[in-house]
Short mmCIF file of C-alpha atoms and ligand atoms in Angstrom, two decimals:
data_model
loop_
_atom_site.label_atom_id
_atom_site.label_comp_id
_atom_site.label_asym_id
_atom_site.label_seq_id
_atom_site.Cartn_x
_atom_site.Cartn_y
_atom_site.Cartn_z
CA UNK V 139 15.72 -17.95 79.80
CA UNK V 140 18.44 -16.40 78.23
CA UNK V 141 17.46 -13.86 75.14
CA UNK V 142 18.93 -11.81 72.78
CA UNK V 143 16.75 -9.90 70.54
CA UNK V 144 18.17 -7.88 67.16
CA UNK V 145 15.95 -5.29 65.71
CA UNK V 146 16.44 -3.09 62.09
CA UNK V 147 14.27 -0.57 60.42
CA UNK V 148 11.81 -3.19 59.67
CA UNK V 149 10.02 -3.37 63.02
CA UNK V 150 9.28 0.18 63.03
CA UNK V 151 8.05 0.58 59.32
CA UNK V 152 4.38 -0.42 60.77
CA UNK V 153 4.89 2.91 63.01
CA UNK V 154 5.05 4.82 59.31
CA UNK V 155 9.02 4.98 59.20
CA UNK V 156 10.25 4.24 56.43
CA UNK V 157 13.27 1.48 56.12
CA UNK V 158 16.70 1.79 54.30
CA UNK V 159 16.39 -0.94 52.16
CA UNK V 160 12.53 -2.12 51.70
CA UNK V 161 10.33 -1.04 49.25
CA UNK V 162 10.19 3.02 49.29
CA UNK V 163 13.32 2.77 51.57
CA UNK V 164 15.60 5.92 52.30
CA UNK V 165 18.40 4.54 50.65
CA UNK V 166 15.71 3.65 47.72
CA UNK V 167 15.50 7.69 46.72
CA UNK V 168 18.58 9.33 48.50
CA UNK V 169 21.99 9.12 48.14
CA UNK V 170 23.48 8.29 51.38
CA UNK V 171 27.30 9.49 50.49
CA UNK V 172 25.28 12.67 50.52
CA UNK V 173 23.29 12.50 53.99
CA UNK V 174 25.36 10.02 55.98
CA UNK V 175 28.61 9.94 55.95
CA UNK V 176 31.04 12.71 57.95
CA UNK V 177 31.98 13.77 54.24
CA UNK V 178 28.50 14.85 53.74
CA UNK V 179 28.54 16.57 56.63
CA UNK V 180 31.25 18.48 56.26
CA UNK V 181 30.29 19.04 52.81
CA UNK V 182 26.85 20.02 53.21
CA UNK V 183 25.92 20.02 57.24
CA UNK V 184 22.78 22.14 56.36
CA UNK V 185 21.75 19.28 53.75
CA UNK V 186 22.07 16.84 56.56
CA UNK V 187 20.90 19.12 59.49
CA UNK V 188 17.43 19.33 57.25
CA UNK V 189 17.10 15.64 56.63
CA UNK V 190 17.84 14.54 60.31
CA UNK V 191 14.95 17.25 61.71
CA UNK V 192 12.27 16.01 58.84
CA UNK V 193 13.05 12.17 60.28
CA UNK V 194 13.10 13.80 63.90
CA UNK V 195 10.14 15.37 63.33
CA UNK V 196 8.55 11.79 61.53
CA UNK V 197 9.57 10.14 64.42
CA UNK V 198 8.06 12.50 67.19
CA UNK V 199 4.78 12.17 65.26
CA UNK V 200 4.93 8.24 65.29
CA UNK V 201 3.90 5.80 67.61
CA UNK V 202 5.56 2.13 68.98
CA UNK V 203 3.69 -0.54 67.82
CA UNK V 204 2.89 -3.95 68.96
CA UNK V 205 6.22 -5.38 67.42
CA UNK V 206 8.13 -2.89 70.08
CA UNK V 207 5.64 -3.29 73.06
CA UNK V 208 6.21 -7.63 72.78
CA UNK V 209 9.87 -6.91 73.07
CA UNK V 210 9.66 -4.53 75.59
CA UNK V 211 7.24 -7.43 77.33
CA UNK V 212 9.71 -10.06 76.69
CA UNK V 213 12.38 -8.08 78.37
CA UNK V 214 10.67 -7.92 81.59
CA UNK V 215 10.05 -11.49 81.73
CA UNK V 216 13.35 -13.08 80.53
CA UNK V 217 15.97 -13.66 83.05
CA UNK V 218 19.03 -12.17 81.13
CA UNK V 219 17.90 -10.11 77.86
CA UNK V 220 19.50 -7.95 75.99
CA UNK V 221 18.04 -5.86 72.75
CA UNK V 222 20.48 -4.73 70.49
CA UNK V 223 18.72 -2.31 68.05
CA UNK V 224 20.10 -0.07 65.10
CA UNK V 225 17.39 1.85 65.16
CA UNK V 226 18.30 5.67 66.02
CA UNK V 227 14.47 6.35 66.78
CA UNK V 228 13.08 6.25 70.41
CA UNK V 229 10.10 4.01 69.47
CA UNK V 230 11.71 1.04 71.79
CA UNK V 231 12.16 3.17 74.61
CA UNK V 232 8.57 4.42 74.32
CA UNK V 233 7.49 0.85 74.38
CA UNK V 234 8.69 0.73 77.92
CA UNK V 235 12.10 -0.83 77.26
CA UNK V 236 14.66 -0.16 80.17
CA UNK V 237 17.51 1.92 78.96
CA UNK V 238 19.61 -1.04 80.42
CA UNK V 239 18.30 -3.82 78.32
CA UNK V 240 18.82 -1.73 75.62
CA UNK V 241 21.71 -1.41 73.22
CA UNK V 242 21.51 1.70 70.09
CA UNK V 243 24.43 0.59 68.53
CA UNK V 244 24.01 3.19 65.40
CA UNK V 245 23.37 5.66 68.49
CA UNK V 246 20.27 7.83 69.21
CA UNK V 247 19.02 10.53 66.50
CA UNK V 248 17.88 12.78 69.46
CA UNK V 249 21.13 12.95 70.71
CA UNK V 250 23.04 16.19 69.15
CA UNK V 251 26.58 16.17 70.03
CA UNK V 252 29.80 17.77 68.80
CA UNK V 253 31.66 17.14 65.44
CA UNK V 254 35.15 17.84 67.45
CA UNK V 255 34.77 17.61 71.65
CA UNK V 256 32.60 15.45 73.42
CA UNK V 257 29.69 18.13 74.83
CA UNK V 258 26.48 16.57 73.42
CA UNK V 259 22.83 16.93 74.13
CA UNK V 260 19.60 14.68 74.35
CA UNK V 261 16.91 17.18 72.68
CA UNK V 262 13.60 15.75 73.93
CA UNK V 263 10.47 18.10 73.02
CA UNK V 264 10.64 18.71 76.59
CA UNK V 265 14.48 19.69 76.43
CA UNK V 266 13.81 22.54 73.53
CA UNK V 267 13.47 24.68 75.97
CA UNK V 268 16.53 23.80 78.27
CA UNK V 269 18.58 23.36 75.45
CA UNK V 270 18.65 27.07 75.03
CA UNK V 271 21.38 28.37 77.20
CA UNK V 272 23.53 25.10 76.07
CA UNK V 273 24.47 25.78 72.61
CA UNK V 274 25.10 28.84 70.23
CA UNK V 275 23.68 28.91 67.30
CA UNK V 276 25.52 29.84 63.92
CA UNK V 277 23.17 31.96 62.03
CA UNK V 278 20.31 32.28 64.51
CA UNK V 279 17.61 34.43 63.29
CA UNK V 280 15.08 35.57 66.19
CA UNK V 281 12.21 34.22 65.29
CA UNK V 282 8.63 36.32 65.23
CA UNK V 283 8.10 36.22 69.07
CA UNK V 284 11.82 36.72 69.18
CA UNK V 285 12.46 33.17 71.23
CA UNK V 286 15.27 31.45 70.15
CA UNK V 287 13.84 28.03 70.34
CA UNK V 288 13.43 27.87 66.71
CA UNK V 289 16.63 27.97 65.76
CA UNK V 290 17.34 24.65 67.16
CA UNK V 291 14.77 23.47 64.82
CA UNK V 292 16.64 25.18 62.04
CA UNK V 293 20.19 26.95 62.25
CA UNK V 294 23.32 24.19 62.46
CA UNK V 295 24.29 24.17 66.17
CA UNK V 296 27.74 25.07 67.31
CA UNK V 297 29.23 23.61 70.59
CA UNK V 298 29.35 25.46 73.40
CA UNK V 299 32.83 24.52 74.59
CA UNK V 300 34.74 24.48 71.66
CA UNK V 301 32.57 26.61 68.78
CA UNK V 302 32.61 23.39 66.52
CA UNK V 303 29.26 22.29 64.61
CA UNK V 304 27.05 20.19 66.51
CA UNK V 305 25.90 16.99 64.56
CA UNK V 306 23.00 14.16 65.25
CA UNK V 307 24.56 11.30 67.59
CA UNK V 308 24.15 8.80 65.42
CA UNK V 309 26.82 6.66 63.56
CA UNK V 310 27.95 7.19 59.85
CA UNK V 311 29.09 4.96 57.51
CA UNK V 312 32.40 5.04 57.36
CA UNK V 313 32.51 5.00 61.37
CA UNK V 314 33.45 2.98 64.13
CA UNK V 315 30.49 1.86 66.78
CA UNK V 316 30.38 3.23 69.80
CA UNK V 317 32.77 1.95 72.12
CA UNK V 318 30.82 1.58 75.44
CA UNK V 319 27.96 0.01 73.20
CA UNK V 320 29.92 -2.81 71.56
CA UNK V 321 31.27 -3.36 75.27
CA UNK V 322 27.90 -4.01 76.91
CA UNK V 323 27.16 -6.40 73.45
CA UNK V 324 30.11 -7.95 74.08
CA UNK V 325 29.83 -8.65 77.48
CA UNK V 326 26.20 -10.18 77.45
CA UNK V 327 27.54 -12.82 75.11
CA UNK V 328 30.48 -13.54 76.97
CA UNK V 329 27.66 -14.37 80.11
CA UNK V 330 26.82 -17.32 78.29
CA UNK V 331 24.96 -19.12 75.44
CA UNK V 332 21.25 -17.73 74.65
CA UNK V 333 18.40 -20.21 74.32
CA UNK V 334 16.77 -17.51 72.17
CA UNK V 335 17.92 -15.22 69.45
CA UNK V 336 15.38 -13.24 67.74
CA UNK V 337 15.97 -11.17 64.59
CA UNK V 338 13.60 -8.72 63.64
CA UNK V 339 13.26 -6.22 60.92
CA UNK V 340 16.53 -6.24 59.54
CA UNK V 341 18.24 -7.03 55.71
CA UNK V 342 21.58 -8.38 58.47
CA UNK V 343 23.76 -5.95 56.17
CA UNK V 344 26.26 -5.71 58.75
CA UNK V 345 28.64 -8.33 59.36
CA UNK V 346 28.45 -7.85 63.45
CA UNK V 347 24.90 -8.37 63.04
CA UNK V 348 25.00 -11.74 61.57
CA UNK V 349 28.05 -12.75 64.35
CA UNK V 350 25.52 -11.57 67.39
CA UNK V 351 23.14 -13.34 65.80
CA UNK V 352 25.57 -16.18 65.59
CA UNK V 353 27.06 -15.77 68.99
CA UNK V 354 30.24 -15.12 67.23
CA UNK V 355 29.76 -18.27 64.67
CA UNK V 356 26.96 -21.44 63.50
CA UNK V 357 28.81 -24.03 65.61
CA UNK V 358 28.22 -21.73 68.74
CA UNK V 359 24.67 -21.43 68.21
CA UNK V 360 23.18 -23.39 70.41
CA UNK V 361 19.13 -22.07 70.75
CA UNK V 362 16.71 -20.93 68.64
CA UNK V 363 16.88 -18.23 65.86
CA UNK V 364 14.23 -17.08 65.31
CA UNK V 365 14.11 -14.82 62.09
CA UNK V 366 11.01 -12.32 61.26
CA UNK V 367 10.88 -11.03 58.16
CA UNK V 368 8.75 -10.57 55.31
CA UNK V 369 11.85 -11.16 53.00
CA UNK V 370 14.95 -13.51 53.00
CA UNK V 371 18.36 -12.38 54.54
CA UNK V 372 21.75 -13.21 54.78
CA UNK V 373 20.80 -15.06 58.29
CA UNK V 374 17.66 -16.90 56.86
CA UNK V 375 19.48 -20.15 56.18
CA UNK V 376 20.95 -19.99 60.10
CA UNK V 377 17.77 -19.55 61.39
CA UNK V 378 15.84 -22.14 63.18
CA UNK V 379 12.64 -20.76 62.74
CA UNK V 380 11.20 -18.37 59.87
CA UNK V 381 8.70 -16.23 60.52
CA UNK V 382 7.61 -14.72 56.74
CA UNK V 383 4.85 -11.69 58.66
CA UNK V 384 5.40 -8.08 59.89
CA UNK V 385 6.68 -7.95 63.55
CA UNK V 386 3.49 -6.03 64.85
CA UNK V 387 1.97 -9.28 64.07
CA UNK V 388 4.66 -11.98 64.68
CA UNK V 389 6.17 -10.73 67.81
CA UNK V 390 3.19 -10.77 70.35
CA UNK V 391 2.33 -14.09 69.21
CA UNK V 392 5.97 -15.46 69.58
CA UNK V 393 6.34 -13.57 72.91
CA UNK V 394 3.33 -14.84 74.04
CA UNK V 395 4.15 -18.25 73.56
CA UNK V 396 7.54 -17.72 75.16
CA UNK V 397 6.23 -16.14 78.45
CA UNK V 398 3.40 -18.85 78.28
CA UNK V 399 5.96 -21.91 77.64
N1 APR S 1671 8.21 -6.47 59.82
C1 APR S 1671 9.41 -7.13 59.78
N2 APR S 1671 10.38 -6.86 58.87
C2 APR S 1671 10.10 -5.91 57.94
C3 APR S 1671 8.88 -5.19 57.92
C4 APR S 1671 7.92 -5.51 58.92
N3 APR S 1671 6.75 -4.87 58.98
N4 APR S 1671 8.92 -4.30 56.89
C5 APR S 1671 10.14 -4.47 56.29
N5 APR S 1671 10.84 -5.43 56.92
C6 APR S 1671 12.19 -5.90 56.65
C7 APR S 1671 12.61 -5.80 55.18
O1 APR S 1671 12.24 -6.98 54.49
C8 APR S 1671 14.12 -5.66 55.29
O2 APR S 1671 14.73 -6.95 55.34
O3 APR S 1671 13.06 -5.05 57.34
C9 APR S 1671 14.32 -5.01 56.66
C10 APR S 1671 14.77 -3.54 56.64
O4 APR S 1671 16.08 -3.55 56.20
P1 APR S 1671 16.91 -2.19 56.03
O5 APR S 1671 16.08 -1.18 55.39
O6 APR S 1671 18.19 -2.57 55.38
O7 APR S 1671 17.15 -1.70 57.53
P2 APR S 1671 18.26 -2.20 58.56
O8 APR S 1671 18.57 -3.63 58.39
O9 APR S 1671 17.84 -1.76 59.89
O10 APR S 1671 19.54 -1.31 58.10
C11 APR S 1671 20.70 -1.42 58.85
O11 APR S 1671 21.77 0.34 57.65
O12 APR S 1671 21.28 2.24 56.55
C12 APR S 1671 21.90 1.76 57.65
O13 APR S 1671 22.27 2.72 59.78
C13 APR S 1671 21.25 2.28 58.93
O14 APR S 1671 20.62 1.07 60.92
C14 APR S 1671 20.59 1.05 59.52
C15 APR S 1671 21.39 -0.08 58.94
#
């Protein structure tokens, strides 16, 4: 079988993170032209430094749920699969998902990596350590036991190379996708027709999320879509299937009955 799976914010809302959109949603209380866009960040980078360690932090202390573990599950029995998330968290990977069946297309919010050059860093709780001799650190304070290590957690990081501010590697609005991402999107639907597109979690806000969906338009969809979501989206009246529950409850039962079938 040939499966594409599309996540959003809403499958990891059971893990306690909170969604853009949804009820008590980021974008709900906060301005994003003030936290997520490279004007922000220019404007304000400690403003946006703070916010992108509290969701770091939010993250760390979360766990995968069942919703990520059934895709992970489904992508070790399907013959071609492909998950295309825009989640910036790691709760996929933690799942068990292999790296290469996995697309971040709005990048990886453990990733810090320059505003100018291209020197970036993956800072894993294991890589606070190592990421010590990597970057300088504008303003670092030593803290009480005089180890820098802190001042990752706080100061702005400057590059190494070229002395510019560091910034989280994920992908503003206002910017373009990665390119290397959209290439390995592209190139699984170029392999071929899907029997099974699932869309999970996600209001479909952007229009290359509706097109994947699609495989690039209605007449070219030639499977099942299979939408879960509490809520209606732009993609609902595509889909071939609705599923109206919470992915940590849908998803093991439809994955189930895909691996059984
Ligand atoms: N199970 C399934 N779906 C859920 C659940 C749940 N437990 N809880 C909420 N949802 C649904 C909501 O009904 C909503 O349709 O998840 C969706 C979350 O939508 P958004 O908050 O808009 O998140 P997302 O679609 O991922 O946003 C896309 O926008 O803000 C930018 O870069 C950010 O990647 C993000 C992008």
């Amino acid at each position: 079988m040939r499966v594409l799976v599309l996540t959003g914010a809403g499958v990891s809302a059971e893990s306690g993170i909170p969604t853009f959109r949804g009820k008590d949603g980021y974008w709900r209380n906060l301005d994003p032209t003030r936290l997520a866009t490279p004007e922000a960040f220019a404007r304000d980078p400690q403003l946006v430094w703070d916010w992108y360690r509290e969701r770091r932090q939010r993250i760390r202390n979360a766990q995968p749920n069942a919703a990520h573990e059934a895709i992970a599950r489904l992508a070790h029995h399907a013959k071609d699969f492909l998950l295309v998330t825009q989640n910036v968290d790691d709760l996929h990977a933690r799942a068990g998902m292999p790296a290469q069946k996995m697309v971040q297309i709005h990048g990886d919010i453990f990733v810090t990596r320059c505003s100018r050059c291209d020197w970036r860093t993956e800072l894993r709780d294991a890589d606070i350590h190592n990421i010590r001799g990597h970057i300088g650190l504008a303003g670092a304070c030593p803290s009480a036991d005089g180890n820098e290590q802190e001042d990752v957690e706080h100061g702005i990081p400057t590059c190494r190379k070229c002395r510019a501010l560091m910034r989280p590697g994920v992908v503003w609005f206002g910017e373009q996708l990665p390119w290397n991402e959209l290439q390995r999107v592209e190139d699984f639907l170029d392999g071929g027709a899907c029997e099974v597109v699932i869309v999970a979690g996600t209001t479909a806000t952007f229009g290359y999320i509706i097109d994947w969906a699609l495989q690039g338009s209605p007449e070219c969809l030639r499977g099942e879509l299979i939408e879960v979501n509490p809520e209606e989206t732009p993609l609902s009246r595509f889909a071939t299937r609705l599923v109206r529950e919470p992915a940590a409850i849908a998803l093991p039962r439809i994955v189930n009955e895909m691996i059984r079938s």
